[in-house]
Amino acid sequence: MKTQLYIVCSFFILLIFCPELRGQEVYSMDDLLFSRSENTNALDPAIGLNEKINLKPVGLLEKLEFRTNSDEWDLERQQYTLRLSPNDFKSPKTIRAIQDLQLRSLEFIGSGREDEILFSRYQIISDYYFAVEELKIREKENTLLADEKTVLEYKAESEADVDIDGLLDNRLEKEKNDIRIESLKRKQALAISTLRGTEEASGVLDVSNLITIEKIRRRVTSWADGIIQGYDLDRQSLEIEERMLEVQKEKEVGRKIIDFVQLRYRGDNDLNIGREISFGVGLNIPVPSSNSRRKNEALIDLEQEKMQHQQIKQEQQKEVLSILAELEESFFEFDSYNAILSKDLFSNSLKAMQVDGPGDIKASLSIQLAENRLKKEILDLQEDILNGYLDLAFKKGLIYQRPKFNFIDNSLAY
């Protein structure tokens, strides 16, 4: 009884002080997509507003001046001047609208930066998933190559038939495979450490619920004729809105009729000159041609922004059509290659073989290697489709919809 208790206690002590014995921590896709790391700001938005800025309203007065000085004709006589310069009636509203729009633009830039960060996280998760899947294929290929090597060496010893080319090809493929396997393991570790925002690469990512090709196909079909939005296009719309306000502001310049209101007081002096109070008003007389140059410049800027908006829209439409065409081609190849697998051509060929010697064994291994490499080509097509799907969602401004949801989670309803 004491021995059993000692063993149980020792086991729990090992679990506490040796975390590697507890197993690796498993992260969900949502954990690493939407979490903010406390250890680093590497994946946090670099642009945007850290806190809400409240703009103050524009007051009625543009300037308030108070001056005191000696009379220019009598140094002993003091005079006091109060001058009020009112704001015009329309420009303050337009200027405030421009300021509000500039604030919205800053917030929009921060939002766009978050879009880019989230898109990069999706890409990293995609890289991780396909590294895991390719690793399985590569390890299976290594097993088949090891069996093939055994057969070639057996033939060389028993039949004195040394296949030098076969042995060299086998060795080369094995070494290339080993290098790729090591690269895939590093890729997985780098993905985890990057998503977690730490240098530590512990834990694994649960990608078992990654979106299927069929669901991607349905979504791509539903998006084909949809409205193109996207960050660049929306940002340009804000630029156009700002230029329109600039034009309005320039049109309102020169409409300010009352320039200033002034009240002046002069005290008395020893020469029996009495106190004086004077009132003055400065007026502006609007001229239709005033500020014409700046108005024209503002109008030209507005037209340039509209042209830029149209150009961005056309470029995005072109990019979306290109992505859709590439996806269509990838879907066709994916279906065609899967059709080959579904016909069981490889397994039927193996069943039909009469394995009588090393040569037949080598032939069966060649068939299995060919099947394994076809699976690798299918996996590459699957990766192309997922990345094209993410590119399409990003270009159409769909990847960072609010509220947040996992775009590559297969459990989504549509």
mmCIF file of N, CA and C in Angstrom, residues 229-344:
data_model
loop_
_atom_site.group_PDB
_atom_site.id
_atom_site.type_symbol
_atom_site.label_atom_id
_atom_site.label_comp_id
_atom_site.label_asym_id
_atom_site.label_seq_id
_atom_site.Cartn_x
_atom_site.Cartn_y
_atom_site.Cartn_z
ATOM 1 N N GLN A 229 -16.565 45.740 -52.155
ATOM 2 C CA GLN A 229 -16.330 46.837 -51.223
ATOM 3 C C GLN A 229 -14.829 46.930 -50.972
ATOM 4 N N GLY A 230 -14.410 46.447 -49.858
ATOM 5 C CA GLY A 230 -12.977 46.416 -49.586
ATOM 6 C C GLY A 230 -12.470 47.703 -48.973
ATOM 7 N N TYR A 231 -11.342 47.585 -48.298
ATOM 8 C CA TYR A 231 -10.770 48.716 -47.564
ATOM 9 C C TYR A 231 -10.399 49.861 -48.496
ATOM 10 N N ASP A 232 -9.679 49.571 -49.576
ATOM 11 C CA ASP A 232 -9.198 50.638 -50.462
ATOM 12 C C ASP A 232 -10.350 51.440 -51.058
ATOM 13 N N LEU A 233 -11.407 50.740 -51.438
ATOM 14 C CA LEU A 233 -12.548 51.420 -52.055
ATOM 15 C C LEU A 233 -13.279 52.285 -51.035
ATOM 16 N N ASP A 234 -13.495 51.755 -49.846
ATOM 17 C CA ASP A 234 -14.173 52.530 -48.807
ATOM 18 C C ASP A 234 -13.331 53.713 -48.356
ATOM 19 N N ARG A 235 -12.020 53.509 -48.306
ATOM 20 C CA ARG A 235 -11.132 54.613 -47.918
ATOM 21 C C ARG A 235 -11.197 55.728 -48.960
ATOM 22 N N GLN A 236 -11.276 55.358 -50.220
ATOM 23 C CA GLN A 236 -11.365 56.362 -51.275
ATOM 24 C C GLN A 236 -12.696 57.101 -51.214
ATOM 25 N N SER A 237 -13.751 56.427 -50.785
ATOM 26 C CA SER A 237 -15.048 57.091 -50.626
ATOM 27 C C SER A 237 -14.968 58.186 -49.571
ATOM 28 N N LEU A 238 -14.229 57.923 -48.504
ATOM 29 C CA LEU A 238 -14.021 58.953 -47.484
ATOM 30 C C LEU A 238 -13.238 60.132 -48.046
ATOM 31 N N GLU A 239 -12.257 59.836 -48.898
ATOM 32 C CA GLU A 239 -11.478 60.908 -49.521
ATOM 33 C C GLU A 239 -12.384 61.792 -50.387
ATOM 34 N N ILE A 240 -13.284 61.175 -51.130
ATOM 35 C CA ILE A 240 -14.210 61.946 -51.970
ATOM 36 C C ILE A 240 -15.111 62.823 -51.104
ATOM 37 N N GLU A 241 -15.605 62.249 -50.019
ATOM 38 C CA GLU A 241 -16.466 63.018 -49.121
ATOM 39 C C GLU A 241 -15.725 64.220 -48.542
ATOM 40 N N GLU A 242 -14.457 64.010 -48.196
ATOM 41 C CA GLU A 242 -13.669 65.119 -47.653
ATOM 42 C C GLU A 242 -13.442 66.198 -48.706
ATOM 43 N N ARG A 243 -13.161 65.790 -49.953
ATOM 44 C CA ARG A 243 -12.949 66.773 -51.014
ATOM 45 C C ARG A 243 -14.228 67.563 -51.298
ATOM 46 N N MET A 244 -15.371 66.928 -51.199
ATOM 47 C CA MET A 244 -16.637 67.636 -51.390
ATOM 48 C C MET A 244 -16.831 68.699 -50.317
ATOM 49 N N LEU A 245 -16.452 68.380 -49.101
ATOM 50 C CA LEU A 245 -16.541 69.366 -48.021
ATOM 51 C C LEU A 245 -15.542 70.496 -48.226
ATOM 52 N N GLU A 246 -14.370 70.161 -48.765
ATOM 53 C CA GLU A 246 -13.380 71.205 -49.052
ATOM 54 C C GLU A 246 -13.922 72.177 -50.106
ATOM 55 N N VAL A 247 -14.592 71.633 -51.123
ATOM 56 C CA VAL A 247 -15.202 72.494 -52.139
ATOM 57 C C VAL A 247 -16.251 73.396 -51.502
ATOM 58 N N GLN A 248 -17.075 72.815 -50.632
ATOM 59 C CA GLN A 248 -18.101 73.603 -49.956
ATOM 60 C C GLN A 248 -17.483 74.700 -49.104
ATOM 61 N N LYS A 249 -16.395 74.360 -48.431
ATOM 62 C CA LYS A 249 -15.725 75.360 -47.584
ATOM 63 C C LYS A 249 -15.201 76.518 -48.424
ATOM 64 N N GLU A 250 -14.584 76.201 -49.563
ATOM 65 C CA GLU A 250 -14.042 77.261 -50.416
ATOM 66 C C GLU A 250 -15.156 78.128 -50.998
ATOM 67 N N LYS A 251 -16.318 77.536 -51.264
ATOM 68 C CA LYS A 251 -17.443 78.328 -51.757
ATOM 69 C C LYS A 251 -17.950 79.296 -50.695
ATOM 70 N N GLU A 252 -17.828 78.901 -49.446
ATOM 71 C CA GLU A 252 -18.330 79.738 -48.359
ATOM 72 C C GLU A 252 -17.353 80.827 -47.955
ATOM 73 N N VAL A 253 -16.094 80.687 -48.328
ATOM 74 C CA VAL A 253 -15.110 81.722 -48.013
ATOM 75 C C VAL A 253 -15.492 83.002 -48.747
ATOM 76 N N GLY A 254 -15.486 84.141 -48.042
ATOM 77 C CA GLY A 254 -15.867 85.415 -48.644
ATOM 78 C C GLY A 254 -17.298 85.803 -48.350
ATOM 79 N N ARG A 255 -18.060 84.910 -47.727
ATOM 80 C CA ARG A 255 -19.437 85.236 -47.369
ATOM 81 C C ARG A 255 -19.537 85.890 -45.987
ATOM 82 N N LYS A 256 -18.441 85.976 -45.315
ATOM 83 C CA LYS A 256 -18.438 86.594 -43.988
ATOM 84 C C LYS A 256 -18.551 88.111 -44.155
ATOM 85 N N ILE A 257 -19.706 88.672 -43.836
ATOM 86 C CA ILE A 257 -19.955 90.106 -44.036
ATOM 87 C C ILE A 257 -19.373 90.923 -42.884
ATOM 88 N N ILE A 258 -19.649 90.524 -41.657
ATOM 89 C CA ILE A 258 -19.133 91.259 -40.492
ATOM 90 C C ILE A 258 -17.744 90.730 -40.165
ATOM 91 N N ASP A 259 -16.744 91.543 -40.362
ATOM 92 C CA ASP A 259 -15.363 91.149 -40.097
ATOM 93 C C ASP A 259 -15.027 91.298 -38.620
ATOM 94 N N PHE A 260 -15.411 92.449 -38.027
ATOM 95 C CA PHE A 260 -15.138 92.647 -36.601
ATOM 96 C C PHE A 260 -16.092 93.701 -36.052
ATOM 97 N N VAL A 261 -16.221 93.679 -34.748
ATOM 98 C CA VAL A 261 -16.953 94.706 -34.000
ATOM 99 C C VAL A 261 -15.999 95.238 -32.940
ATOM 100 N N GLN A 262 -15.861 96.568 -32.869
ATOM 101 C CA GLN A 262 -14.836 97.153 -31.989
ATOM 102 C C GLN A 262 -15.457 98.220 -31.092
ATOM 103 N N LEU A 263 -15.055 98.204 -29.829
ATOM 104 C CA LEU A 263 -15.459 99.211 -28.848
ATOM 105 C C LEU A 263 -14.195 99.828 -28.261
ATOM 106 N N ARG A 264 -14.100 101.175 -28.348
ATOM 107 C CA ARG A 264 -12.887 101.854 -27.857
ATOM 108 C C ARG A 264 -13.286 102.909 -26.816
ATOM 109 N N TYR A 265 -12.498 102.933 -25.750
ATOM 110 C CA TYR A 265 -12.733 103.907 -24.666
ATOM 111 C C TYR A 265 -11.439 104.669 -24.417
ATOM 112 N N ARG A 266 -11.554 106.006 -24.347
ATOM 113 C CA ARG A 266 -10.415 106.867 -24.030
ATOM 114 C C ARG A 266 -10.742 107.661 -22.774
ATOM 115 N N GLY A 267 -9.796 107.642 -21.845
ATOM 116 C CA GLY A 267 -9.992 108.389 -20.602
ATOM 117 C C GLY A 267 -9.727 109.877 -20.771
ATOM 118 N N ASP A 268 -10.037 110.672 -19.726
ATOM 119 C CA ASP A 268 -9.769 112.109 -19.781
ATOM 120 C C ASP A 268 -8.312 112.382 -19.443
ATOM 121 N N ASN A 269 -7.908 113.689 -19.536
ATOM 122 C CA ASN A 269 -6.538 114.057 -19.219
ATOM 123 C C ASN A 269 -6.519 115.453 -18.610
ATOM 124 N N ASP A 270 -5.309 115.966 -18.392
ATOM 125 C CA ASP A 270 -5.163 117.277 -17.740
ATOM 126 C C ASP A 270 -5.542 118.423 -18.650
ATOM 127 N N LEU A 271 -5.738 118.187 -19.932
ATOM 128 C CA LEU A 271 -6.073 119.253 -20.876
ATOM 129 C C LEU A 271 -7.587 119.423 -21.006
ATOM 130 N N ASN A 272 -8.289 118.843 -20.039
ATOM 131 C CA ASN A 272 -9.751 118.944 -19.994
ATOM 132 C C ASN A 272 -10.436 118.323 -21.214
ATOM 133 N N ILE A 273 -9.757 117.355 -21.826
ATOM 134 C CA ILE A 273 -10.405 116.592 -22.899
ATOM 135 C C ILE A 273 -11.193 115.461 -22.250
ATOM 136 N N GLY A 274 -12.464 115.392 -22.482
ATOM 137 C CA GLY A 274 -13.316 114.429 -21.803
ATOM 138 C C GLY A 274 -13.138 112.996 -22.299
ATOM 139 N N ARG A 275 -13.817 112.154 -21.621
ATOM 140 C CA ARG A 275 -13.774 110.746 -22.012
ATOM 141 C C ARG A 275 -14.476 110.542 -23.351
ATOM 142 N N GLU A 276 -13.992 109.530 -24.082
ATOM 143 C CA GLU A 276 -14.576 109.231 -25.388
ATOM 144 C C GLU A 276 -14.870 107.728 -25.498
ATOM 145 N N ILE A 277 -15.992 107.451 -26.042
ATOM 146 C CA ILE A 277 -16.363 106.058 -26.333
ATOM 147 C C ILE A 277 -16.733 105.984 -27.807
ATOM 148 N N SER A 278 -16.069 105.086 -28.531
ATOM 149 C CA SER A 278 -16.357 104.945 -29.966
ATOM 150 C C SER A 278 -16.685 103.493 -30.296
ATOM 151 N N PHE A 279 -17.509 103.334 -31.290
ATOM 152 C CA PHE A 279 -17.947 102.002 -31.717
ATOM 153 C C PHE A 279 -17.687 101.870 -33.219
ATOM 154 N N GLY A 280 -17.077 100.752 -33.616
ATOM 155 C CA GLY A 280 -16.769 100.561 -35.024
ATOM 156 C C GLY A 280 -17.113 99.158 -35.493
ATOM 157 N N VAL A 281 -17.432 99.049 -36.756
ATOM 158 C CA VAL A 281 -17.756 97.755 -37.363
ATOM 159 C C VAL A 281 -16.991 97.639 -38.673
ATOM 160 N N GLY A 282 -16.312 96.488 -38.863
ATOM 161 C CA GLY A 282 -15.634 96.222 -40.129
ATOM 162 C C GLY A 282 -16.485 95.306 -40.987
ATOM 163 N N LEU A 283 -16.701 95.658 -42.223
ATOM 164 C CA LEU A 283 -17.559 94.890 -43.118
ATOM 165 C C LEU A 283 -16.770 94.350 -44.300
ATOM 166 N N ASN A 284 -17.158 93.145 -44.746
ATOM 167 C CA ASN A 284 -16.622 92.564 -45.976
ATOM 168 C C ASN A 284 -17.702 92.621 -47.043
ATOM 169 N N ILE A 285 -17.332 93.050 -48.217
ATOM 170 C CA ILE A 285 -18.283 93.085 -49.330
ATOM 171 C C ILE A 285 -17.980 91.897 -50.245
ATOM 172 N N PRO A 286 -18.866 90.885 -50.284
ATOM 173 C CA PRO A 286 -18.600 89.702 -51.112
ATOM 174 C C PRO A 286 -18.472 90.055 -52.588
ATOM 175 N N VAL A 287 -17.511 89.451 -53.243
ATOM 176 C CA VAL A 287 -17.308 89.603 -54.679
ATOM 177 C C VAL A 287 -17.434 88.213 -55.308
ATOM 178 N N PRO A 288 -18.268 88.050 -56.318
ATOM 179 C CA PRO A 288 -18.484 86.710 -56.897
ATOM 180 C C PRO A 288 -17.208 86.012 -57.327
ATOM 181 N N SER A 289 -16.233 86.760 -57.777
ATOM 182 C CA SER A 289 -15.008 86.137 -58.290
ATOM 183 C C SER A 289 -13.950 85.914 -57.213
ATOM 184 N N SER A 290 -14.279 86.241 -55.953
ATOM 185 C CA SER A 290 -13.279 86.080 -54.895
ATOM 186 C C SER A 290 -12.972 84.599 -54.675
ATOM 187 N N ASN A 291 -11.734 84.298 -54.435
ATOM 188 C CA ASN A 291 -11.294 82.933 -54.121
ATOM 189 C C ASN A 291 -11.516 81.952 -55.273
ATOM 190 N N SER A 292 -11.578 82.441 -56.492
ATOM 191 C CA SER A 292 -11.856 81.564 -57.638
ATOM 192 C C SER A 292 -10.773 80.510 -57.819
ATOM 193 N N ARG A 293 -9.526 80.895 -57.619
ATOM 194 C CA ARG A 293 -8.431 79.948 -57.839
ATOM 195 C C ARG A 293 -8.535 78.760 -56.883
ATOM 196 N N ARG A 294 -8.787 79.033 -55.606
ATOM 197 C CA ARG A 294 -8.866 77.942 -54.635
ATOM 198 C C ARG A 294 -10.116 77.096 -54.859
ATOM 199 N N LYS A 295 -11.194 77.732 -55.284
ATOM 200 C CA LYS A 295 -12.394 76.957 -55.605
ATOM 201 C C LYS A 295 -12.117 75.989 -56.750
ATOM 202 N N ASN A 296 -11.458 76.492 -57.782
ATOM 203 C CA ASN A 296 -11.141 75.642 -58.931
ATOM 204 C C ASN A 296 -10.222 74.493 -58.534
ATOM 205 N N GLU A 297 -9.233 74.782 -57.686
ATOM 206 C CA GLU A 297 -8.314 73.736 -57.228
ATOM 207 C C GLU A 297 -9.067 72.673 -56.436
ATOM 208 N N ALA A 298 -10.006 73.112 -55.585
ATOM 209 C CA ALA A 298 -10.791 72.156 -54.799
ATOM 210 C C ALA A 298 -11.656 71.288 -55.705
ATOM 211 N N LEU A 299 -12.238 71.883 -56.740
ATOM 212 C CA LEU A 299 -13.058 71.115 -57.683
ATOM 213 C C LEU A 299 -12.218 70.108 -58.459
ATOM 214 N N ILE A 300 -11.013 70.523 -58.861
ATOM 215 C CA ILE A 300 -10.120 69.606 -59.578
ATOM 216 C C ILE A 300 -9.717 68.442 -58.678
ATOM 217 N N ASP A 301 -9.407 68.730 -57.399
ATOM 218 C CA ASP A 301 -9.055 67.668 -56.447
ATOM 219 C C ASP A 301 -10.207 66.686 -56.289
ATOM 220 N N LEU A 302 -11.425 67.206 -56.236
ATOM 221 C CA LEU A 302 -12.596 66.344 -56.107
ATOM 222 C C LEU A 302 -12.724 65.413 -57.306
ATOM 223 N N GLU A 303 -12.568 65.939 -58.505
ATOM 224 C CA GLU A 303 -12.670 65.110 -59.707
ATOM 225 C C GLU A 303 -11.565 64.060 -59.758
ATOM 226 N N GLN A 304 -10.370 64.424 -59.291
ATOM 227 C CA GLN A 304 -9.265 63.458 -59.260
ATOM 228 C C GLN A 304 -9.576 62.304 -58.315
ATOM 229 N N GLU A 305 -10.169 62.628 -57.152
ATOM 230 C CA GLU A 305 -10.520 61.575 -56.197
ATOM 231 C C GLU A 305 -11.607 60.669 -56.766
ATOM 232 N N LYS A 306 -12.559 61.252 -57.494
ATOM 233 C CA LYS A 306 -13.605 60.433 -58.116
ATOM 234 C C LYS A 306 -13.012 59.493 -59.165
ATOM 235 N N MET A 307 -12.071 60.000 -59.946
ATOM 236 C CA MET A 307 -11.406 59.158 -60.948
ATOM 237 C C MET A 307 -10.599 58.056 -60.274
ATOM 238 N N GLN A 308 -9.933 58.411 -59.166
ATOM 239 C CA GLN A 308 -9.155 57.416 -58.425
ATOM 240 C C GLN A 308 -10.069 56.331 -57.865
ATOM 241 N N HIS A 309 -11.233 56.737 -57.381
ATOM 242 C CA HIS A 309 -12.212 55.782 -56.857
ATOM 243 C C HIS A 309 -12.645 54.806 -57.947
ATOM 244 N N GLN A 310 -12.931 55.335 -59.122
ATOM 245 C CA GLN A 310 -13.345 54.487 -60.236
ATOM 246 C C GLN A 310 -12.219 53.548 -60.664
ATOM 247 N N GLN A 311 -10.999 54.053 -60.646
ATOM 248 C CA GLN A 311 -9.853 53.229 -61.028
ATOM 249 C C GLN A 311 -9.651 52.087 -60.038
ATOM 250 N N ILE A 312 -9.749 52.390 -58.737
ATOM 251 C CA ILE A 312 -9.606 51.352 -57.712
ATOM 252 C C ILE A 312 -10.700 50.303 -57.872
ATOM 253 N N LYS A 313 -11.921 50.766 -58.143
ATOM 254 C CA LYS A 313 -13.034 49.833 -58.318
ATOM 255 C C LYS A 313 -12.786 48.903 -59.499
ATOM 256 N N GLN A 314 -12.310 49.454 -60.608
ATOM 257 C CA GLN A 314 -12.029 48.634 -61.788
ATOM 258 C C GLN A 314 -10.902 47.644 -61.520
ATOM 259 N N GLU A 315 -9.862 48.093 -60.809
ATOM 260 C CA GLU A 315 -8.747 47.205 -60.488
ATOM 261 C C GLU A 315 -9.202 46.068 -59.584
ATOM 262 N N GLN A 316 -10.040 46.393 -58.599
ATOM 263 C CA GLN A 316 -10.529 45.348 -57.705
ATOM 264 C C GLN A 316 -11.426 44.369 -58.445
ATOM 265 N N GLN A 317 -12.257 44.884 -59.337
ATOM 266 C CA GLN A 317 -13.094 43.983 -60.139
ATOM 267 C C GLN A 317 -12.232 43.043 -60.977
ATOM 268 N N LYS A 318 -11.162 43.589 -61.543
ATOM 269 C CA LYS A 318 -10.244 42.774 -62.340
ATOM 270 C C LYS A 318 -9.584 41.706 -61.473
ATOM 271 N N GLU A 319 -9.137 42.096 -60.266
ATOM 272 C CA GLU A 319 -8.495 41.140 -59.368
ATOM 273 C C GLU A 319 -9.476 40.064 -58.921
ATOM 274 N N VAL A 320 -10.712 40.467 -58.616
ATOM 275 C CA VAL A 320 -11.725 39.494 -58.194
ATOM 276 C C VAL A 320 -12.021 38.504 -59.316
ATOM 277 N N LEU A 321 -12.161 38.992 -60.537
ATOM 278 C CA LEU A 321 -12.405 38.100 -61.677
ATOM 279 C C LEU A 321 -11.242 37.135 -61.882
ATOM 280 N N SER A 322 -10.016 37.630 -61.676
ATOM 281 C CA SER A 322 -8.841 36.769 -61.813
ATOM 282 C C SER A 322 -8.840 35.680 -60.742
ATOM 283 N N ILE A 323 -9.172 36.056 -59.500
ATOM 284 C CA ILE A 323 -9.235 35.070 -58.413
ATOM 285 C C ILE A 323 -10.313 34.035 -58.701
ATOM 286 N N LEU A 324 -11.476 34.486 -59.173
ATOM 287 C CA LEU A 324 -12.572 33.561 -59.483
ATOM 288 C C LEU A 324 -12.177 32.584 -60.585
ATOM 289 N N ALA A 325 -11.455 33.079 -61.598
ATOM 290 C CA ALA A 325 -11.017 32.203 -62.689
ATOM 291 C C ALA A 325 -10.026 31.156 -62.182
ATOM 292 N N GLU A 326 -9.090 31.573 -61.339
ATOM 293 C CA GLU A 326 -8.114 30.635 -60.782
ATOM 294 C C GLU A 326 -8.796 29.612 -59.886
ATOM 295 N N LEU A 327 -9.782 30.061 -59.105
ATOM 296 C CA LEU A 327 -10.515 29.125 -58.248
ATOM 297 C C LEU A 327 -11.287 28.110 -59.084
ATOM 298 N N GLU A 328 -11.888 28.566 -60.159
ATOM 299 C CA GLU A 328 -12.638 27.656 -61.030
ATOM 300 C C GLU A 328 -11.720 26.573 -61.597
ATOM 301 N N GLU A 329 -10.530 26.970 -62.002
ATOM 302 C CA GLU A 329 -9.563 26.002 -62.530
ATOM 303 C C GLU A 329 -9.115 25.026 -61.443
ATOM 304 N N SER A 330 -8.874 25.552 -60.240
ATOM 305 C CA SER A 330 -8.444 24.695 -59.128
ATOM 306 C C SER A 330 -9.548 23.723 -58.735
ATOM 307 N N PHE A 331 -10.809 24.184 -58.724
ATOM 308 C CA PHE A 331 -11.932 23.294 -58.421
ATOM 309 C C PHE A 331 -11.997 22.155 -59.441
ATOM 310 N N PHE A 332 -11.808 22.474 -60.711
ATOM 311 C CA PHE A 332 -11.863 21.452 -61.764
ATOM 312 C C PHE A 332 -10.768 20.403 -61.556
ATOM 313 N N GLU A 333 -9.539 20.848 -61.326
ATOM 314 C CA GLU A 333 -8.438 19.907 -61.123
ATOM 315 C C GLU A 333 -8.644 19.101 -59.843
ATOM 316 N N PHE A 334 -9.131 19.762 -58.793
ATOM 317 C CA PHE A 334 -9.387 19.069 -57.526
ATOM 318 C C PHE A 334 -10.407 17.952 -57.729
ATOM 319 N N ASP A 335 -11.486 18.244 -58.429
ATOM 320 C CA ASP A 335 -12.512 17.227 -58.698
ATOM 321 C C ASP A 335 -11.954 16.103 -59.570
ATOM 322 N N SER A 336 -11.157 16.461 -60.566
ATOM 323 C CA SER A 336 -10.613 15.453 -61.487
ATOM 324 C C SER A 336 -9.665 14.501 -60.766
ATOM 325 N N TYR A 337 -8.781 15.035 -59.952
ATOM 326 C CA TYR A 337 -7.827 14.193 -59.233
ATOM 327 C C TYR A 337 -8.535 13.314 -58.202
ATOM 328 N N ASN A 338 -9.558 13.869 -57.543
ATOM 329 C CA ASN A 338 -10.309 13.061 -56.581
ATOM 330 C C ASN A 338 -11.090 11.964 -57.280
ATOM 331 N N ALA A 339 -11.518 12.235 -58.507
ATOM 332 C CA ALA A 339 -12.219 11.200 -59.275
ATOM 333 C C ALA A 339 -11.293 10.025 -59.562
ATOM 334 N N ILE A 340 -10.021 10.320 -59.810
ATOM 335 C CA ILE A 340 -9.041 9.248 -60.038
ATOM 336 C C ILE A 340 -8.901 8.394 -58.786
ATOM 337 N N LEU A 341 -8.826 9.055 -57.624
ATOM 338 C CA LEU A 341 -8.708 8.299 -56.371
ATOM 339 C C LEU A 341 -9.961 7.476 -56.100
ATOM 340 N N SER A 342 -11.124 8.058 -56.383
ATOM 341 C CA SER A 342 -12.378 7.363 -56.075
ATOM 342 C C SER A 342 -12.583 6.118 -56.935
ATOM 343 N N LYS A 343 -11.920 6.048 -58.083
ATOM 344 C CA LYS A 343 -12.048 4.867 -58.949
ATOM 345 C C LYS A 343 -11.225 3.685 -58.449
ATOM 346 N N ASP A 344 -10.446 3.905 -57.411
ATOM 347 C CA ASP A 344 -9.624 2.838 -56.818
ATOM 348 C C ASP A 344 -8.671 2.214 -57.834
#
